[in-house]
Amino acid sequence: MAVTDEAIEKIKGMIVSGALRPGDRLPKESELAAELGLSRNSLREAVRALSLIRILDVRQGDGTYVTSLDPQLLLEALSFVVDFHRDDTVLEFLAVRRILEPAATAMAASRISEERLDALGAQLDALGERPSVEELVACDLDFHRGIVQASGNSVLCSLLDGLSGPTTRARVWRGLTQEDAVSRTLHEHRAIVSALRDRDAEAARAWATVHVASVEQWLRSTL
């Protein structure tokens, strides 16, 4: 393992230093192993590990390439890790979401287009006043993703996308068991859209905080 770790660090060093750039093809295995002073086995293990976290792209019959290193691509690994969460850590995921999502919503206030706002409003109108819990939660995910994308920060967008999975079941559970959950969620969504239309970053931040905190508060009271 120590030898593989050394190989990973050496390849990482080449990428960080700029010797290998996004989209570059790695030298042949024998050449790269000799250049880095590694065995071919340890190099293969390092390449395999770096391909799993989307640093390298192994193309059969073509070679190994550095990926685009786009934040969204690299943070896919976060989604994979998050899938292993335990039920007792959902509150912690919600707490992180409560920190990040209001910030992203506030950032979107000055950047979100009128077309995006119209689409969000139409999405809420299409739901009606009595959507099923499943419809509401699916809309909730799309609703917030659209706003976070409008923040213009791809890292923040990818982080929140990765964190949304563990909280989905809690949101469905709340919708099924809390009497006014559906109407409250719709009200909070409309308030967020209204604040964004007014280009009021602080109001948008506040409503997004209320929205996430209400799920967190309900879950804390039921555990």
Short mmCIF file of C-alpha atoms in Angstrom, two decimals:
data_model
loop_
_atom_site.label_atom_id
_atom_site.label_comp_id
_atom_site.label_asym_id
_atom_site.label_seq_id
_atom_site.Cartn_x
_atom_site.Cartn_y
_atom_site.Cartn_z
CA MET A 1 0.00 0.00 0.00
CA ALA A 2 2.84 2.38 0.85
CA VAL A 3 4.36 1.82 -2.62
CA THR A 4 1.01 2.51 -4.28
CA ASP A 5 0.59 5.66 -2.19
CA GLU A 6 3.99 6.83 -3.38
CA ALA A 7 2.97 6.21 -6.98
CA ILE A 8 -0.25 8.16 -6.48
CA GLU A 9 1.64 11.08 -4.96
CA LYS A 10 4.11 11.15 -7.86
CA ILE A 11 1.37 11.22 -10.50
CA LYS A 12 -0.49 13.83 -8.47
CA GLY A 13 2.72 15.89 -8.35
CA MET A 14 2.98 15.81 -12.15
CA ILE A 15 -0.60 17.08 -12.47
CA VAL A 16 -0.30 19.77 -9.78
CA SER A 17 3.00 21.03 -11.23
CA GLY A 18 1.51 21.27 -14.71
CA ALA A 19 3.73 18.56 -16.23
CA LEU A 20 0.46 16.80 -17.00
CA ARG A 21 -2.51 19.00 -17.86
CA PRO A 22 -6.24 18.27 -18.21
CA GLY A 23 -6.76 16.16 -21.32
CA ASP A 24 -3.09 15.10 -21.59
CA ARG A 25 -2.25 11.51 -22.40
CA LEU A 26 0.09 9.81 -19.92
CA PRO A 27 3.35 8.40 -21.29
CA LYS A 28 3.49 4.67 -21.95
CA GLU A 29 3.43 2.60 -18.79
CA SER A 30 7.04 1.42 -19.12
CA GLU A 31 8.29 4.95 -19.79
CA LEU A 32 6.33 6.55 -16.95
CA ALA A 33 7.36 3.83 -14.48
CA ALA A 34 11.03 4.39 -15.34
CA GLU A 35 10.68 8.18 -15.19
CA LEU A 36 9.07 8.06 -11.74
CA GLY A 37 11.24 5.24 -10.40
CA LEU A 38 8.24 2.96 -9.84
CA SER A 39 7.46 -0.64 -10.56
CA ARG A 40 4.87 -1.19 -13.28
CA ASN A 41 2.61 -2.96 -10.79
CA SER A 42 2.56 -0.03 -8.36
CA LEU A 43 1.97 2.35 -11.26
CA ARG A 44 -1.01 0.27 -12.44
CA GLU A 45 -2.51 0.31 -8.94
CA ALA A 46 -2.05 4.07 -8.72
CA VAL A 47 -3.70 4.60 -12.12
CA ARG A 48 -6.60 2.37 -11.07
CA ALA A 49 -7.09 4.33 -7.84
CA LEU A 50 -6.90 7.72 -9.58
CA SER A 51 -9.36 6.60 -12.24
CA LEU A 52 -11.89 5.70 -9.53
CA ILE A 53 -11.89 9.27 -8.26
CA ARG A 54 -12.04 10.70 -11.79
CA ILE A 55 -8.50 12.09 -11.91
CA LEU A 56 -7.49 9.75 -14.72
CA ASP A 57 -9.49 8.22 -17.54
CA VAL A 58 -8.34 4.79 -18.72
CA ARG A 59 -9.41 4.20 -22.32
CA GLN A 60 -8.97 0.62 -23.43
CA GLY A 61 -6.81 0.40 -26.53
CA ASP A 62 -6.05 4.11 -26.48
CA GLY A 63 -4.18 4.94 -23.30
CA THR A 64 -4.66 6.80 -20.03
CA TYR A 65 -5.58 10.47 -19.94
CA VAL A 66 -5.88 13.18 -17.34
CA THR A 67 -9.58 14.05 -17.11
CA SER A 68 -10.93 17.57 -17.46
CA LEU A 69 -10.53 17.89 -13.65
CA ASP A 70 -13.85 19.72 -13.70
CA PRO A 71 -15.18 20.15 -10.13
CA GLN A 72 -18.45 18.42 -10.97
CA LEU A 73 -16.55 15.39 -12.25
CA LEU A 74 -14.17 15.23 -9.30
CA LEU A 75 -16.96 15.62 -6.73
CA GLU A 76 -18.79 12.58 -8.10
CA ALA A 77 -16.63 10.69 -5.63
CA LEU A 78 -18.39 12.61 -2.84
CA SER A 79 -21.76 11.25 -3.95
CA PHE A 80 -20.33 7.73 -3.83
CA VAL A 81 -19.04 8.18 -0.28
CA VAL A 82 -22.22 9.90 0.89
CA ASP A 83 -24.27 6.86 -0.17
CA PHE A 84 -22.68 4.99 2.75
CA HIS A 85 -24.11 7.38 5.35
CA ARG A 86 -25.87 6.03 8.42
CA ASP A 87 -29.35 7.17 9.34
CA ASP A 88 -28.04 8.84 12.49
CA THR A 89 -25.86 11.20 10.41
CA VAL A 90 -28.73 12.67 8.36
CA LEU A 91 -28.99 15.60 10.78
CA GLU A 92 -25.34 16.36 10.12
CA PHE A 93 -25.93 16.39 6.36
CA LEU A 94 -28.89 18.72 6.87
CA ALA A 95 -26.73 21.00 9.02
CA VAL A 96 -24.15 21.26 6.24
CA ARG A 97 -26.90 21.89 3.70
CA ARG A 98 -28.28 24.65 5.96
CA ILE A 99 -24.87 26.36 5.81
CA LEU A 100 -24.26 26.02 2.07
CA GLU A 101 -27.67 26.27 0.40
CA PRO A 102 -28.69 29.70 1.76
CA ALA A 103 -25.30 31.04 0.64
CA ALA A 104 -25.83 29.65 -2.86
CA THR A 105 -29.38 31.04 -2.95
CA ALA A 106 -28.13 34.49 -1.96
CA MET A 107 -25.47 34.34 -4.68
CA ALA A 108 -28.14 33.43 -7.23
CA ALA A 109 -30.19 36.58 -6.45
CA SER A 110 -28.03 38.81 -8.61
CA ARG A 111 -27.37 36.24 -11.33
CA ILE A 112 -30.48 34.17 -11.93
CA SER A 113 -32.21 34.97 -15.21
CA GLU A 114 -35.85 35.97 -15.58
CA GLU A 115 -36.29 32.88 -17.77
CA ARG A 116 -35.05 30.64 -14.96
CA LEU A 117 -37.34 32.39 -12.49
CA ASP A 118 -40.29 31.94 -14.83
CA ALA A 119 -39.43 28.24 -15.16
CA LEU A 120 -39.30 27.87 -11.36
CA GLY A 121 -42.66 29.58 -11.00
CA ALA A 122 -44.19 27.42 -13.72
CA GLN A 123 -42.81 24.32 -12.01
CA LEU A 124 -44.57 25.29 -8.77
CA ASP A 125 -47.80 26.12 -10.62
CA ALA A 126 -47.75 22.73 -12.34
CA LEU A 127 -47.57 20.99 -8.96
CA GLY A 128 -50.83 22.55 -7.82
CA GLU A 129 -51.84 22.88 -4.20
CA ARG A 130 -52.07 19.18 -3.37
CA PRO A 131 -49.18 17.31 -4.99
CA SER A 132 -48.20 13.86 -3.77
CA VAL A 133 -45.23 13.72 -1.43
CA GLU A 134 -43.17 11.95 -4.09
CA GLU A 135 -43.97 14.67 -6.65
CA LEU A 136 -43.14 17.39 -4.17
CA VAL A 137 -39.78 15.89 -3.18
CA ALA A 138 -38.80 15.36 -6.83
CA CYS A 139 -39.73 18.97 -7.54
CA ASP A 140 -37.84 20.10 -4.44
CA LEU A 141 -34.63 18.53 -5.72
CA ASP A 142 -34.99 20.12 -9.18
CA PHE A 143 -36.06 23.45 -7.68
CA HIS A 144 -32.99 23.84 -5.50
CA ARG A 145 -30.63 22.46 -8.14
CA GLY A 146 -31.84 25.11 -10.58
CA ILE A 147 -31.25 27.89 -8.09
CA VAL A 148 -27.83 26.65 -7.01
CA GLN A 149 -26.75 26.33 -10.65
CA ALA A 150 -27.69 29.98 -11.08
CA SER A 151 -25.21 30.91 -8.35
CA GLY A 152 -22.48 30.41 -10.93
CA ASN A 153 -20.31 28.36 -8.56
CA SER A 154 -19.84 24.87 -9.96
CA VAL A 155 -18.07 23.60 -6.83
CA LEU A 156 -20.92 24.69 -4.58
CA CYS A 157 -23.41 23.17 -7.00
CA SER A 158 -21.61 19.82 -7.03
CA LEU A 159 -21.24 19.76 -3.25
CA LEU A 160 -24.95 20.38 -2.69
CA ASP A 161 -25.91 17.89 -5.36
CA GLY A 162 -23.83 15.26 -3.56
CA LEU A 163 -25.36 16.13 -0.20
CA SER A 164 -28.97 15.98 -1.37
CA GLY A 165 -29.21 12.17 -1.45
CA PRO A 166 -29.09 11.43 2.31
CA THR A 167 -31.80 14.00 3.04
CA THR A 168 -34.29 12.79 0.42
CA ARG A 169 -35.72 10.01 2.57
CA ALA A 170 -36.10 12.41 5.52
CA ARG A 171 -38.03 14.81 3.30
CA VAL A 172 -40.37 12.06 2.10
CA TRP A 173 -40.86 10.86 5.68
CA ARG A 174 -41.70 14.40 6.81
CA GLY A 175 -44.17 14.83 3.95
CA LEU A 176 -45.98 11.66 4.93
CA THR A 177 -46.13 12.29 8.67
CA GLN A 178 -46.23 16.05 9.26
CA GLU A 179 -49.68 17.49 8.63
CA ASP A 180 -48.75 20.81 7.00
CA ALA A 181 -45.41 19.80 5.44
CA VAL A 182 -46.62 20.01 1.82
CA SER A 183 -48.26 23.44 2.16
CA ARG A 184 -45.29 24.80 4.12
CA THR A 185 -42.83 23.59 1.51
CA LEU A 186 -44.83 25.17 -1.33
CA HIS A 187 -45.12 28.44 0.62
CA GLU A 188 -41.37 28.52 1.30
CA HIS A 189 -40.56 27.76 -2.35
CA ARG A 190 -42.75 30.64 -3.52
CA ALA A 191 -41.17 32.96 -0.97
CA ILE A 192 -37.70 32.05 -2.25
CA VAL A 193 -38.75 32.73 -5.86
CA SER A 194 -40.29 36.06 -4.82
CA ALA A 195 -37.09 37.13 -3.05
CA LEU A 196 -35.03 36.15 -6.08
CA ARG A 197 -37.33 38.17 -8.37
CA ASP A 198 -36.78 41.16 -6.10
CA ARG A 199 -33.02 40.55 -6.33
CA ASP A 200 -33.03 40.56 -2.54
CA ALA A 201 -30.09 38.36 -1.60
CA GLU A 202 -30.65 38.55 2.17
CA ALA A 203 -34.35 37.69 1.93
CA ALA A 204 -33.50 34.78 -0.37
CA ARG A 205 -30.85 33.61 2.10
CA ALA A 206 -33.30 33.87 4.99
CA TRP A 207 -36.08 31.92 3.27
CA ALA A 208 -33.64 29.22 2.16
CA THR A 209 -32.43 28.93 5.75
CA VAL A 210 -35.99 28.63 7.05
CA HIS A 211 -36.73 26.02 4.39
CA VAL A 212 -33.83 23.71 5.26
CA ALA A 213 -34.08 24.37 8.99
CA SER A 214 -37.74 23.34 9.07
CA VAL A 215 -36.83 19.85 7.82
CA GLU A 216 -33.92 19.68 10.27
CA GLN A 217 -36.09 20.84 13.18
CA TRP A 218 -38.81 18.31 12.38
CA LEU A 219 -36.32 15.44 12.06
CA ARG A 220 -34.61 16.36 15.33
CA SER A 221 -37.98 16.28 17.13
CA THR A 222 -38.82 12.81 15.78
CA LEU A 223 -35.52 11.07 16.56
#
